[in-house]
């Protein structure tokens, strides 16, 4: 078991994501086992949008993420939102 704050599917194969993209099977296979930044709403322009990091696992049906939040205000807030059930998806 991976030690993390939360986990779940970052994306499922061949489904339309909230950002309007459809991720195909094995699109992230080269990222399997890599740790990547956990960013709020794909906002790569704002360093405060970085909430922590996620370890990615490529699976048959999509990409699973094990997320760990930073000890920043944004990270603490995101962790609280997840713990309270206000945010329930990646």
Tab-separated table of N, CA and C in Angstrom:
chain	number	residue	atom	x	y	z
A	1	UNK	N	0.842	-1.190	0.000
A	1	UNK	CA	0.000	0.000	0.000
A	1	UNK	C	0.879	1.241	0.000
A	2	UNK	N	0.539	2.190	-0.822
A	2	UNK	CA	1.270	3.442	-0.939
A	2	UNK	C	0.799	4.389	0.156
A	3	UNK	N	1.741	5.036	0.838
A	3	UNK	CA	1.406	6.022	1.854
A	3	UNK	C	1.058	7.338	1.161
A	4	UNK	N	-0.202	7.776	1.270
A	4	UNK	CA	-0.652	8.994	0.600
A	4	UNK	C	-1.829	9.587	1.363
A	5	UNK	N	-2.223	10.796	0.989
A	5	UNK	CA	-3.375	11.450	1.613
A	5	UNK	C	-4.694	11.015	0.991
A	6	UNK	N	-4.671	10.720	-0.289
A	6	UNK	CA	-5.873	10.227	-0.979
A	6	UNK	C	-5.436	9.570	-2.277
A	7	UNK	N	-6.328	8.792	-2.844
A	7	UNK	CA	-6.012	8.139	-4.110
A	7	UNK	C	-7.281	7.970	-4.922
A	8	UNK	N	-7.097	7.782	-6.199
A	8	UNK	CA	-8.227	7.575	-7.098
A	8	UNK	C	-7.770	7.686	-8.538
A	9	UNK	N	-8.693	7.513	-9.438
A	9	UNK	CA	-8.348	7.597	-10.851
A	9	UNK	C	-8.143	9.050	-11.265
A	10	UNK	N	-6.979	9.315	-11.835
A	10	UNK	CA	-6.702	10.625	-12.417
A	10	UNK	C	-7.457	10.756	-13.732
A	11	UNK	N	-7.582	9.643	-14.434
A	11	UNK	CA	-8.345	9.604	-15.678
A	11	UNK	C	-8.724	8.160	-15.981
A	12	UNK	N	-9.823	7.989	-16.647
A	12	UNK	CA	-10.248	6.677	-17.154
A	12	UNK	C	-10.092	6.712	-18.665
A	13	UNK	N	-9.815	5.573	-19.240
A	13	UNK	CA	-9.598	5.487	-20.683
A	13	UNK	C	-10.842	5.864	-21.474
A	14	UNK	N	-10.621	6.661	-22.507
A	14	UNK	CA	-11.618	6.952	-23.539
A	14	UNK	C	-12.886	7.626	-23.031
A	15	UNK	N	-12.776	8.375	-21.931
A	15	UNK	CA	-13.902	9.158	-21.427
A	15	UNK	C	-13.578	10.641	-21.543
A	16	UNK	N	-14.587	11.442	-21.821
A	16	UNK	CA	-14.405	12.886	-21.897
A	16	UNK	C	-14.175	13.427	-20.493
A	17	UNK	N	-13.050	14.087	-20.293
A	17	UNK	CA	-12.716	14.657	-18.981
A	17	UNK	C	-13.371	16.030	-18.830
A	18	UNK	N	-13.354	16.527	-17.610
A	18	UNK	CA	-13.943	17.833	-17.313
A	18	UNK	C	-13.280	18.975	-18.050
A	19	UNK	N	-12.018	18.783	-18.469
A	19	UNK	CA	-11.313	19.842	-19.190
A	19	UNK	C	-11.536	19.746	-20.708
A	20	UNK	N	-12.418	18.837	-21.135
A	20	UNK	CA	-12.748	18.724	-22.550
A	20	UNK	C	-11.864	17.771	-23.343
A	21	UNK	N	-10.913	17.139	-22.684
A	21	UNK	CA	-10.020	16.208	-23.374
A	21	UNK	C	-10.483	14.773	-23.162
A	22	UNK	N	-10.184	13.921	-24.126
A	22	UNK	CA	-10.410	12.488	-23.999
A	22	UNK	C	-9.045	11.818	-23.989
A	23	UNK	N	-8.750	11.117	-22.913
A	23	UNK	CA	-7.460	10.457	-22.752
A	23	UNK	C	-7.594	9.004	-23.222
A	24	UNK	N	-6.747	8.618	-24.146
A	24	UNK	CA	-6.778	7.273	-24.696
A	24	UNK	C	-5.966	6.303	-23.829
A	25	UNK	N	-6.265	5.013	-23.978
A	25	UNK	CA	-5.557	3.969	-23.243
A	25	UNK	C	-4.056	4.080	-23.480
A	26	UNK	N	-3.306	3.973	-22.398
A	26	UNK	CA	-1.844	4.010	-22.396
A	26	UNK	C	-1.244	5.355	-22.802
A	27	UNK	N	-2.049	6.415	-22.793
A	27	UNK	CA	-1.523	7.745	-23.112
A	27	UNK	C	-0.426	8.152	-22.129
A	28	UNK	N	-0.508	7.658	-20.898
A	28	UNK	CA	0.476	7.996	-19.880
A	28	UNK	C	1.306	6.789	-19.449
A	29	UNK	N	1.414	5.790	-20.319
A	29	UNK	CA	2.142	4.576	-19.927
A	29	UNK	C	3.597	4.867	-19.607
A	30	UNK	N	4.197	5.848	-20.250
A	30	UNK	CA	5.586	6.196	-19.963
A	30	UNK	C	5.741	6.901	-18.619
A	31	UNK	N	4.622	7.344	-18.021
A	31	UNK	CA	4.648	7.998	-16.711
A	31	UNK	C	4.353	7.032	-15.571
A	32	UNK	N	4.149	5.762	-15.900
A	32	UNK	CA	3.870	4.759	-14.874
A	32	UNK	C	4.997	4.748	-13.846
A	33	UNK	N	4.650	4.910	-12.567
A	33	UNK	CA	5.635	4.912	-11.502
A	33	UNK	C	6.297	6.255	-11.257
A	34	UNK	N	5.946	7.256	-12.031
A	34	UNK	CA	6.533	8.583	-11.856
A	34	UNK	C	5.705	9.420	-10.893
A	35	UNK	N	6.367	10.347	-10.246
A	35	UNK	CA	5.700	11.312	-9.385
A	35	UNK	C	5.602	12.627	-10.147
A	36	UNK	N	4.391	13.177	-10.183
A	36	UNK	CA	4.131	14.413	-10.927
A	36	UNK	C	3.455	15.432	-10.007
A	37	UNK	N	3.526	16.720	-10.342
A	37	UNK	CA	2.859	17.725	-9.516
A	37	UNK	C	1.344	17.520	-9.514
A	38	UNK	N	0.733	17.750	-8.362
A	38	UNK	CA	-0.721	17.727	-8.217
A	38	UNK	C	-1.171	19.178	-8.312
A	39	UNK	N	-1.852	19.517	-9.397
A	39	UNK	CA	-2.163	20.913	-9.707
A	39	UNK	C	-3.671	21.111	-9.780
A	40	UNK	N	-4.153	22.157	-9.124
A	40	UNK	CA	-5.581	22.472	-9.125
A	40	UNK	C	-6.009	22.916	-10.503
A	41	UNK	N	-6.996	22.222	-11.049
A	41	UNK	CA	-7.683	22.605	-12.285
A	41	UNK	C	-6.742	22.842	-13.477
A	42	UNK	N	-5.662	22.058	-13.564
A	42	UNK	CA	-4.718	22.145	-14.688
A	42	UNK	C	-4.089	23.523	-14.847
A	43	UNK	N	-4.026	24.325	-13.784
A	43	UNK	CA	-3.499	25.695	-13.871
A	43	UNK	C	-1.984	25.688	-13.698
A	44	UNK	N	-1.267	25.523	-14.800
A	44	UNK	CA	0.190	25.479	-14.776
A	44	UNK	C	0.809	26.867	-14.776
A	45	UNK	N	0.000	27.912	-14.793
A	45	UNK	CA	0.508	29.286	-14.814
A	45	UNK	C	0.670	29.867	-13.421
A	46	UNK	N	0.147	29.182	-12.410
A	46	UNK	CA	0.121	29.712	-11.057
A	46	UNK	C	0.808	28.747	-10.092
A	47	UNK	N	1.961	29.116	-9.535
A	47	UNK	CA	2.639	28.203	-8.615
A	47	UNK	C	1.817	27.887	-7.364
A	48	UNK	N	0.890	28.751	-7.010
A	48	UNK	CA	0.035	28.487	-5.854
A	48	UNK	C	-1.009	27.411	-6.151
A	49	UNK	N	-1.164	27.041	-7.421
A	49	UNK	CA	-2.098	25.981	-7.798
A	49	UNK	C	-1.497	24.599	-7.553
A	50	UNK	N	-0.195	24.541	-7.263
A	50	UNK	CA	0.449	23.261	-6.950
A	50	UNK	C	0.060	22.884	-5.524
A	51	UNK	N	-0.659	21.774	-5.394
A	51	UNK	CA	-1.186	21.338	-4.099
A	51	UNK	C	-0.321	20.276	-3.447
A	52	UNK	N	0.513	19.605	-4.231
A	52	UNK	CA	1.350	18.517	-3.740
A	52	UNK	C	1.857	17.730	-4.924
A	53	UNK	N	1.876	16.404	-4.782
A	53	UNK	CA	2.337	15.554	-5.876
A	53	UNK	C	1.534	14.254	-5.892
A	54	UNK	N	1.631	13.552	-7.010
A	54	UNK	CA	0.907	12.288	-7.166
A	54	UNK	C	1.809	11.258	-7.837
A	55	UNK	N	1.788	10.062	-7.301
A	55	UNK	CA	2.460	8.921	-7.901
A	55	UNK	C	1.467	8.273	-8.854
A	56	UNK	N	1.853	8.117	-10.124
A	56	UNK	CA	0.941	7.587	-11.139
A	56	UNK	C	1.145	6.092	-11.350
A	57	UNK	N	0.029	5.422	-11.579
A	57	UNK	CA	0.049	3.986	-11.864
A	57	UNK	C	-0.818	3.740	-13.097
A	58	UNK	N	-0.183	3.332	-14.196
A	58	UNK	CA	-0.925	3.024	-15.414
A	58	UNK	C	-1.629	1.682	-15.227
A	59	UNK	N	-2.936	1.680	-15.407
A	59	UNK	CA	-3.728	0.454	-15.263
A	59	UNK	C	-4.447	0.157	-16.562
A	60	UNK	N	-5.022	-1.021	-16.638
A	60	UNK	CA	-5.742	-1.450	-17.839
A	60	UNK	C	-6.885	-0.489	-18.194
A	61	UNK	N	-7.538	0.089	-17.185
A	61	UNK	CA	-8.710	0.938	-17.425
A	61	UNK	C	-8.459	2.427	-17.236
A	62	UNK	N	-7.216	2.827	-16.980
A	62	UNK	CA	-6.923	4.245	-16.825
A	62	UNK	C	-5.652	4.480	-16.029
A	63	UNK	N	-5.519	5.683	-15.508
A	63	UNK	CA	-4.358	6.068	-14.714
A	63	UNK	C	-4.817	6.351	-13.292
A	64	UNK	N	-4.242	5.632	-12.338
A	64	UNK	CA	-4.567	5.778	-10.926
A	64	UNK	C	-3.511	6.670	-10.290
A	65	UNK	N	-3.924	7.514	-9.346
A	65	UNK	CA	-3.005	8.452	-8.701
A	65	UNK	C	-3.065	8.315	-7.189
A	66	UNK	N	-1.896	8.322	-6.577
A	66	UNK	CA	-1.749	8.340	-5.121
A	66	UNK	C	-1.232	9.728	-4.765
A	67	UNK	N	-2.081	10.559	-4.168
A	67	UNK	CA	-1.771	11.973	-3.965
A	67	UNK	C	-1.335	12.276	-2.536
A	68	UNK	N	-0.364	13.162	-2.445
A	68	UNK	CA	0.112	13.671	-1.164
A	68	UNK	C	0.086	15.195	-1.238
A	69	UNK	N	-0.546	15.809	-0.247
A	69	UNK	CA	-0.664	17.261	-0.227
A	69	UNK	C	0.529	17.910	0.450
A	70	UNK	N	0.905	19.086	-0.044
A	70	UNK	CA	1.975	19.879	0.562
A	70	UNK	C	1.494	20.517	1.855
A	71	UNK	N	2.440	21.000	2.636
A	71	UNK	CA	2.142	21.696	3.885
A	71	UNK	C	2.046	23.206	3.644
A	72	UNK	N	1.480	23.577	2.502
A	72	UNK	CA	1.226	24.982	2.179
A	72	UNK	C	-0.233	25.284	2.474
A	73	UNK	N	-0.600	26.555	2.457
A	73	UNK	CA	-2.013	26.906	2.692
A	73	UNK	C	-2.907	26.237	1.652
A	74	UNK	N	-2.490	26.278	0.386
A	74	UNK	CA	-3.298	25.661	-0.678
A	74	UNK	C	-3.382	24.146	-0.482
A	75	UNK	N	-2.266	23.523	-0.127
A	75	UNK	CA	-2.253	22.080	0.103
A	75	UNK	C	-3.115	21.680	1.284
A	76	UNK	N	-3.000	22.428	2.384
A	76	UNK	CA	-3.812	22.144	3.576
A	76	UNK	C	-5.297	22.314	3.276
A	77	UNK	N	-5.632	23.363	2.535
A	77	UNK	CA	-7.034	23.605	2.182
A	77	UNK	C	-7.576	22.489	1.303
A	78	UNK	N	-6.799	22.080	0.298
A	78	UNK	CA	-7.239	21.002	-0.593
A	78	UNK	C	-7.429	19.705	0.191
A	79	UNK	N	-6.510	19.410	1.093
A	79	UNK	CA	-6.619	18.199	1.903
A	79	UNK	C	-7.895	18.225	2.747
A	80	UNK	N	-8.206	19.376	3.328
A	80	UNK	CA	-9.413	19.511	4.136
A	80	UNK	C	-10.670	19.319	3.273
A	81	UNK	N	-10.660	19.881	2.067
A	81	UNK	CA	-11.800	19.726	1.169
A	81	UNK	C	-12.037	18.270	0.806
A	82	UNK	N	-10.952	17.529	0.600
A	82	UNK	CA	-11.063	16.099	0.296
A	82	UNK	C	-11.568	15.342	1.523
A	83	UNK	N	-10.986	15.618	2.680
A	83	UNK	CA	-11.385	14.926	3.913
A	83	UNK	C	-12.859	15.142	4.239
A	84	UNK	N	-13.377	16.315	3.935
A	84	UNK	CA	-14.784	16.635	4.228
A	84	UNK	C	-15.722	16.210	3.112
A	85	UNK	N	-15.181	15.690	2.023
A	85	UNK	CA	-16.027	15.217	0.932
A	85	UNK	C	-16.501	16.295	-0.023
A	86	UNK	N	-15.946	17.512	0.115
A	86	UNK	CA	-16.347	18.615	-0.773
A	86	UNK	C	-15.760	18.442	-2.165
A	87	UNK	N	-14.570	17.869	-2.247
A	87	UNK	CA	-13.928	17.543	-3.525
A	87	UNK	C	-13.793	16.028	-3.557
A	88	UNK	N	-14.346	15.424	-4.631
A	88	UNK	CA	-14.402	13.963	-4.676
A	88	UNK	C	-13.825	13.378	-5.953
A	89	UNK	N	-13.133	14.201	-6.723
A	89	UNK	CA	-12.529	13.666	-7.948
A	89	UNK	C	-11.282	14.460	-8.278
A	90	UNK	N	-10.415	13.839	-9.101
A	90	UNK	CA	-9.184	14.501	-9.538
A	90	UNK	C	-9.473	15.382	-10.718
